[in-house]
GROMACS .gro file of C-alpha atoms in nm:
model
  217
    1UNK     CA    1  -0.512  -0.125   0.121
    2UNK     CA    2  -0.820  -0.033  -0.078
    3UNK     CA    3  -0.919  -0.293  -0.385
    4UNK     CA    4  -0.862  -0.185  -0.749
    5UNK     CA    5  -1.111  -0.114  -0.984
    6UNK     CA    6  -1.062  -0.312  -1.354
    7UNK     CA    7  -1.314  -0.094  -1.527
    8UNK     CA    8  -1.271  -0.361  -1.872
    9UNK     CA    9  -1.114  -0.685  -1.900
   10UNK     CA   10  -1.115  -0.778  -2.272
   11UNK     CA   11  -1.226  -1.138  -2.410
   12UNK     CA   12  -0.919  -1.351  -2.434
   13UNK     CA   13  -1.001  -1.498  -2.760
   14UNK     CA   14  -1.054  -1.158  -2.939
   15UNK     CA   15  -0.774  -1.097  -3.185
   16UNK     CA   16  -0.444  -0.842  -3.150
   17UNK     CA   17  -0.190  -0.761  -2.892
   18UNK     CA   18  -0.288  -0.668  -2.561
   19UNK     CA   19  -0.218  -0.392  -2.386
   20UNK     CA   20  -0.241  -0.235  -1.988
   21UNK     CA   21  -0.359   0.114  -1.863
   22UNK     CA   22  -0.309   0.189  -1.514
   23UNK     CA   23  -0.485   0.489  -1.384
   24UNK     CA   24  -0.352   0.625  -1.050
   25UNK     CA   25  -0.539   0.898  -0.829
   26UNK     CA   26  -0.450   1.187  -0.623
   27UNK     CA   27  -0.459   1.185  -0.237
   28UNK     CA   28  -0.730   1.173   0.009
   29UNK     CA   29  -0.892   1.021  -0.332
   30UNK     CA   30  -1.014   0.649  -0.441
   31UNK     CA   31  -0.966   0.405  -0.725
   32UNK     CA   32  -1.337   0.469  -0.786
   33UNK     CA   33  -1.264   0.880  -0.842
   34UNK     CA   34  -1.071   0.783  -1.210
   35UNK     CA   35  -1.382   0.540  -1.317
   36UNK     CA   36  -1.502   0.777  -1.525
   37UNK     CA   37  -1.199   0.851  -1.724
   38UNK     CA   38  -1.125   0.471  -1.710
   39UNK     CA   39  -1.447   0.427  -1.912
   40UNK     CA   40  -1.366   0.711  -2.132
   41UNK     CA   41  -1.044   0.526  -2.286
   42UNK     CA   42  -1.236   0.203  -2.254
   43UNK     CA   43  -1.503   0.330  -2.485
   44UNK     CA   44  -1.201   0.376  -2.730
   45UNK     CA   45  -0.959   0.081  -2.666
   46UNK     CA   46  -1.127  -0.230  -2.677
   47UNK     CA   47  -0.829  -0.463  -2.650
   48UNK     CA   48  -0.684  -0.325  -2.330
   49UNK     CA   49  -0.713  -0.432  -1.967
   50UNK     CA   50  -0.785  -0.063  -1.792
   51UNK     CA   51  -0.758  -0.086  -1.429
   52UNK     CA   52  -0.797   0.208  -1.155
   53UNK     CA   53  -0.552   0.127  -0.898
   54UNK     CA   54  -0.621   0.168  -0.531
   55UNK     CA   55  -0.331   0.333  -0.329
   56UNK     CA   56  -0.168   0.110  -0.049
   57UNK     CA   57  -0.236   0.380   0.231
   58UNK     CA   58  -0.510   0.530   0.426
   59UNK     CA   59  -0.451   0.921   0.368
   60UNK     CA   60  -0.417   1.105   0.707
   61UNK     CA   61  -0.660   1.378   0.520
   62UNK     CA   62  -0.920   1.106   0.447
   63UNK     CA   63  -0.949   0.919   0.179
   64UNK     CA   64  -0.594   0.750   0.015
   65UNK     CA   65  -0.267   0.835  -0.033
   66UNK     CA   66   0.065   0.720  -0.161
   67UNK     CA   67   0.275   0.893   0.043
   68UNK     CA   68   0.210   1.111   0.364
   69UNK     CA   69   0.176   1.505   0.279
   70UNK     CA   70   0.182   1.606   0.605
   71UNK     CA   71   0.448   1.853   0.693
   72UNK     CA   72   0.587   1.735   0.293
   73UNK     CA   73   0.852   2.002   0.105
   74UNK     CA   74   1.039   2.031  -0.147
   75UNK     CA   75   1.330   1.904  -0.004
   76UNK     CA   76   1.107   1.565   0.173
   77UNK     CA   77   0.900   1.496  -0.103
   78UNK     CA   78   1.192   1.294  -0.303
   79UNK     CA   79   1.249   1.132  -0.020
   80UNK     CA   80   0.919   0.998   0.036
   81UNK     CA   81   0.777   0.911  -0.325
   82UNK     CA   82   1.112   0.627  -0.300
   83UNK     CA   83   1.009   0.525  -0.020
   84UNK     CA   84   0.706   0.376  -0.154
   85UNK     CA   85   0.857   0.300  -0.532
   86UNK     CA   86   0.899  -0.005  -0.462
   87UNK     CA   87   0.560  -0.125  -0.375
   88UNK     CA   88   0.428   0.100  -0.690
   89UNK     CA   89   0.642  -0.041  -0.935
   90UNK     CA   90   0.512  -0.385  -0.771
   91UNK     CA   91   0.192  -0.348  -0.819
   92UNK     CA   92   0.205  -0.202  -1.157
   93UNK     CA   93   0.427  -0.609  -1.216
   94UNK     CA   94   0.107  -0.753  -1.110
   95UNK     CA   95  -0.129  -0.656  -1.329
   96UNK     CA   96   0.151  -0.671  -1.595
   97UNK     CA   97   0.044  -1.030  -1.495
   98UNK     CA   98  -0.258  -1.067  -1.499
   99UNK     CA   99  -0.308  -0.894  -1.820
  100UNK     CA  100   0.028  -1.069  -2.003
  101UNK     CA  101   0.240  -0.815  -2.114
  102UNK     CA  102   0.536  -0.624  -2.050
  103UNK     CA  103   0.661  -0.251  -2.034
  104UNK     CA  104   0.652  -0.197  -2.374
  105UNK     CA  105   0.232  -0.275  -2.368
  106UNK     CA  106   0.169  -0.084  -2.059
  107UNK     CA  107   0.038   0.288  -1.988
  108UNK     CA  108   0.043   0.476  -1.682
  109UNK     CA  109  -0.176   0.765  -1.634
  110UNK     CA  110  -0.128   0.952  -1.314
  111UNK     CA  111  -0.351   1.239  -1.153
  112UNK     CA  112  -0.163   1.463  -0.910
  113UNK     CA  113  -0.034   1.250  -0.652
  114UNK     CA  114  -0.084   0.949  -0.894
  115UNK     CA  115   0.073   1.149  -1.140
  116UNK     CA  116   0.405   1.200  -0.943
  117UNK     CA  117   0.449   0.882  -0.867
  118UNK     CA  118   0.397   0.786  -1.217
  119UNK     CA  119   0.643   1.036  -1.367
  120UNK     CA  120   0.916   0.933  -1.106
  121UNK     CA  121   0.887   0.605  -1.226
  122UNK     CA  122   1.064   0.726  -1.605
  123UNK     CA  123   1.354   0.801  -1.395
  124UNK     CA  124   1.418   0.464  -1.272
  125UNK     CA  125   1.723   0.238  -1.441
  126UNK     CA  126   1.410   0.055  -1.578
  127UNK     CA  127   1.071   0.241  -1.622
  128UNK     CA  128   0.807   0.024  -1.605
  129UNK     CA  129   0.610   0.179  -1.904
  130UNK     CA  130   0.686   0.262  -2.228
  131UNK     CA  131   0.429   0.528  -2.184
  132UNK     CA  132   0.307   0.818  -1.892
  133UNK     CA  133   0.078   1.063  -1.909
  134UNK     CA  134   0.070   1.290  -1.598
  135UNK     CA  135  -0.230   1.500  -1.541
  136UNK     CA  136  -0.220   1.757  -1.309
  137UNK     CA  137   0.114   1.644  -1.168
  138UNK     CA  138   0.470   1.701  -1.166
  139UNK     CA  139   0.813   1.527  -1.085
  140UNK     CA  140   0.887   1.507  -0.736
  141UNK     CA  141   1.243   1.682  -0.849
  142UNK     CA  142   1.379   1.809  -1.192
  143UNK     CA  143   1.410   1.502  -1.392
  144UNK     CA  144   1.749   1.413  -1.535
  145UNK     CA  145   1.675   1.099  -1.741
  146UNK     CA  146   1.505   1.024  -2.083
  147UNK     CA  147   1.505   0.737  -2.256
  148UNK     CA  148   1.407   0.708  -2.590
  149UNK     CA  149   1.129   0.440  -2.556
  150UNK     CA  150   0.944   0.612  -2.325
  151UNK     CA  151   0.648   0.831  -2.431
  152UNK     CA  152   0.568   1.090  -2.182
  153UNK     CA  153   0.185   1.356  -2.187
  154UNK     CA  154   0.185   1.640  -1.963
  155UNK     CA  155  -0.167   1.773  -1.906
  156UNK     CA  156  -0.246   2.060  -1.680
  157UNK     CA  157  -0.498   2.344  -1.603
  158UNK     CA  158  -0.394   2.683  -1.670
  159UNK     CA  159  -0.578   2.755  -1.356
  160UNK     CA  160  -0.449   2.506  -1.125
  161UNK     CA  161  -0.405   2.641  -0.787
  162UNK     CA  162  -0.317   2.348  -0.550
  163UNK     CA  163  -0.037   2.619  -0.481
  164UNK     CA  164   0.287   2.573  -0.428
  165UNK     CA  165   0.313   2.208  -0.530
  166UNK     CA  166   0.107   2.164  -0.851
  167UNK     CA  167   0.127   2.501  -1.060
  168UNK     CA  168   0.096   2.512  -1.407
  169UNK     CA  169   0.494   2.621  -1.422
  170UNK     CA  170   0.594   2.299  -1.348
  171UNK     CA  171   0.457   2.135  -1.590
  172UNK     CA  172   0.594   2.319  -1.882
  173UNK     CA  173   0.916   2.378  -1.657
  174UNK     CA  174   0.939   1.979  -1.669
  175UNK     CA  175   0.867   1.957  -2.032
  176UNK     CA  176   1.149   2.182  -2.176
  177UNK     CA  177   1.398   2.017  -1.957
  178UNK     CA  178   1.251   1.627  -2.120
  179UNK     CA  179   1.316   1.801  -2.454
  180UNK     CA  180   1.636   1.926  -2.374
  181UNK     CA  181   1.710   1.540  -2.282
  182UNK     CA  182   1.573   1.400  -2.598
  183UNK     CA  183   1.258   1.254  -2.440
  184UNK     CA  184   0.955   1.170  -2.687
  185UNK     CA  185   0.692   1.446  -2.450
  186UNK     CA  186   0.347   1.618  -2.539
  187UNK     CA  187   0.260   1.926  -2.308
  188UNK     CA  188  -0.140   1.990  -2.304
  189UNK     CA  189  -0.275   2.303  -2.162
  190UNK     CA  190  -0.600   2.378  -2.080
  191UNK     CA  191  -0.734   2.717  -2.015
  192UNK     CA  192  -0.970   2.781  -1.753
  193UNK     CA  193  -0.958   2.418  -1.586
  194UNK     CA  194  -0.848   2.418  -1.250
  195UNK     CA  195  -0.703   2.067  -1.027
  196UNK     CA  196  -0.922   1.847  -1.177
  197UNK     CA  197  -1.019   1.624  -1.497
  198UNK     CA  198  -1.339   1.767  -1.725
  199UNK     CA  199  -1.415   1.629  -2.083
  200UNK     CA  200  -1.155   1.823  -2.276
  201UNK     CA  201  -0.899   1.657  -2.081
  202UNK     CA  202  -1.086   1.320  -2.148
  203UNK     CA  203  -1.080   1.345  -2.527
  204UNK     CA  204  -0.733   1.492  -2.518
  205UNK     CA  205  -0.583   1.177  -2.377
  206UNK     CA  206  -0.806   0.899  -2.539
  207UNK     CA  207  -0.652   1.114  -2.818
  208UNK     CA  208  -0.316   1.090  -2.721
  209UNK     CA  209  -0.320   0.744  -2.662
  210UNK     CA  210  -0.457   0.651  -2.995
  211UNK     CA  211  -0.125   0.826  -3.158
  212UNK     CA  212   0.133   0.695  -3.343
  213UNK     CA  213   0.489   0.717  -3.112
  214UNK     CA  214   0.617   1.099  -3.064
  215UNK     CA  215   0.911   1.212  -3.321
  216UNK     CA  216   1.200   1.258  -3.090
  217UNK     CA  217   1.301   1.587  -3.125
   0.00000   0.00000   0.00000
């Protein structure tokens, strides 16, 4: 398992609640890869803990991985993103830990493969986040549960083309069915951007995460 990265640790004694932000990358990628949008937010929240998390695996495409994609489908992929839940949802417990708070003061912010396994996580009986933002990801099926609490961002390139698995479609796909649940969800396009994270999506989500909570619709 590769180390994570806590890009700030604030001063105990400085005043206000704490908060968490997790930051979870794709496969065949590193804890190190999100640094730069860990510092980003960092820049902007001064009382959070903001920690790039390492995935538990050793990707069979290089780098890291949270689950396998070799020979993964549609109708595998569900499959395999609960078979390694449990460990996620663990680790995200620890650093609840170490930085003292709960569910309600923690973030999750996903990219592609991090971003799945983030999103799936809103469909457990208890999400451990009262907020996700998914960036270049989707749900590893159609998602049937929202709960009020929970604030979900969807952010994706218009020009995505990690093809079949990450288009743009399922992302907006994904956000009219949250709606149609009652779930508090942002959908962020961004024309021209491909798989990846650039400065507009940087500023976007700092800006997102200094909101006040999402009307329900």
């Amino acid at each position: 398992m590769q180390d994570a990265l806590i890009i700030q640790r604030p001063d105990a004694s400085r005043p206000g609640p704490a908060a968490l932000v997790l930051l979870f990358h794709g496969v065949g990628s590193s804890a190190e890869n999100l640094r730069p949008l860990g510092e980003a937010i960092a820049a902007t929240l001064k009382h959070a803990w903001i920690v790039s998390v390492g995935s538990p695996d050793a990707s069979e495409l290089g780098g890291w991985q949270w689950f396998s994609v070799q020979g993964v489908t549609e109708a595998n992929r569900p499959a395999r993103v609960a078979a390694t839940m449990p460990r996620f949802v663990d680790t995200i417990a620890h650093w609840q830990r170490e930085a003292g708070v709960d569910a309600a003061a923690t973030t999750l912010i996903g990219f592609s493969q991090g971003a799945i396994m983030a999103l799936e996580s809103t469909q457990l009986e208890q999400p451990p986040a009262h907020r996700v933002v998914a960036i270049a990801g989707r749900f590893a099926q159609t998602p049937c549960v929202a709960l009020s609490h929970v604030q979900l961002h969807l952010m994706h390139g218009d020009q995505d083309r990690v093809m079949p698995v990450m288009p743009v479609a399922l992302t907006v796909a994904a956000a009219a069915q949250l709606r149609e649940l009652g779930a508090q969800v942002t959908l962020d396009r961004f024309p021209g951007l491909g798989h990846g994270i650039d400065g507009g999506v940087a500023r976007r989500l700092v800006e997102r995460l200094c909101q006040e909570p999402i009307a329900t619709p």
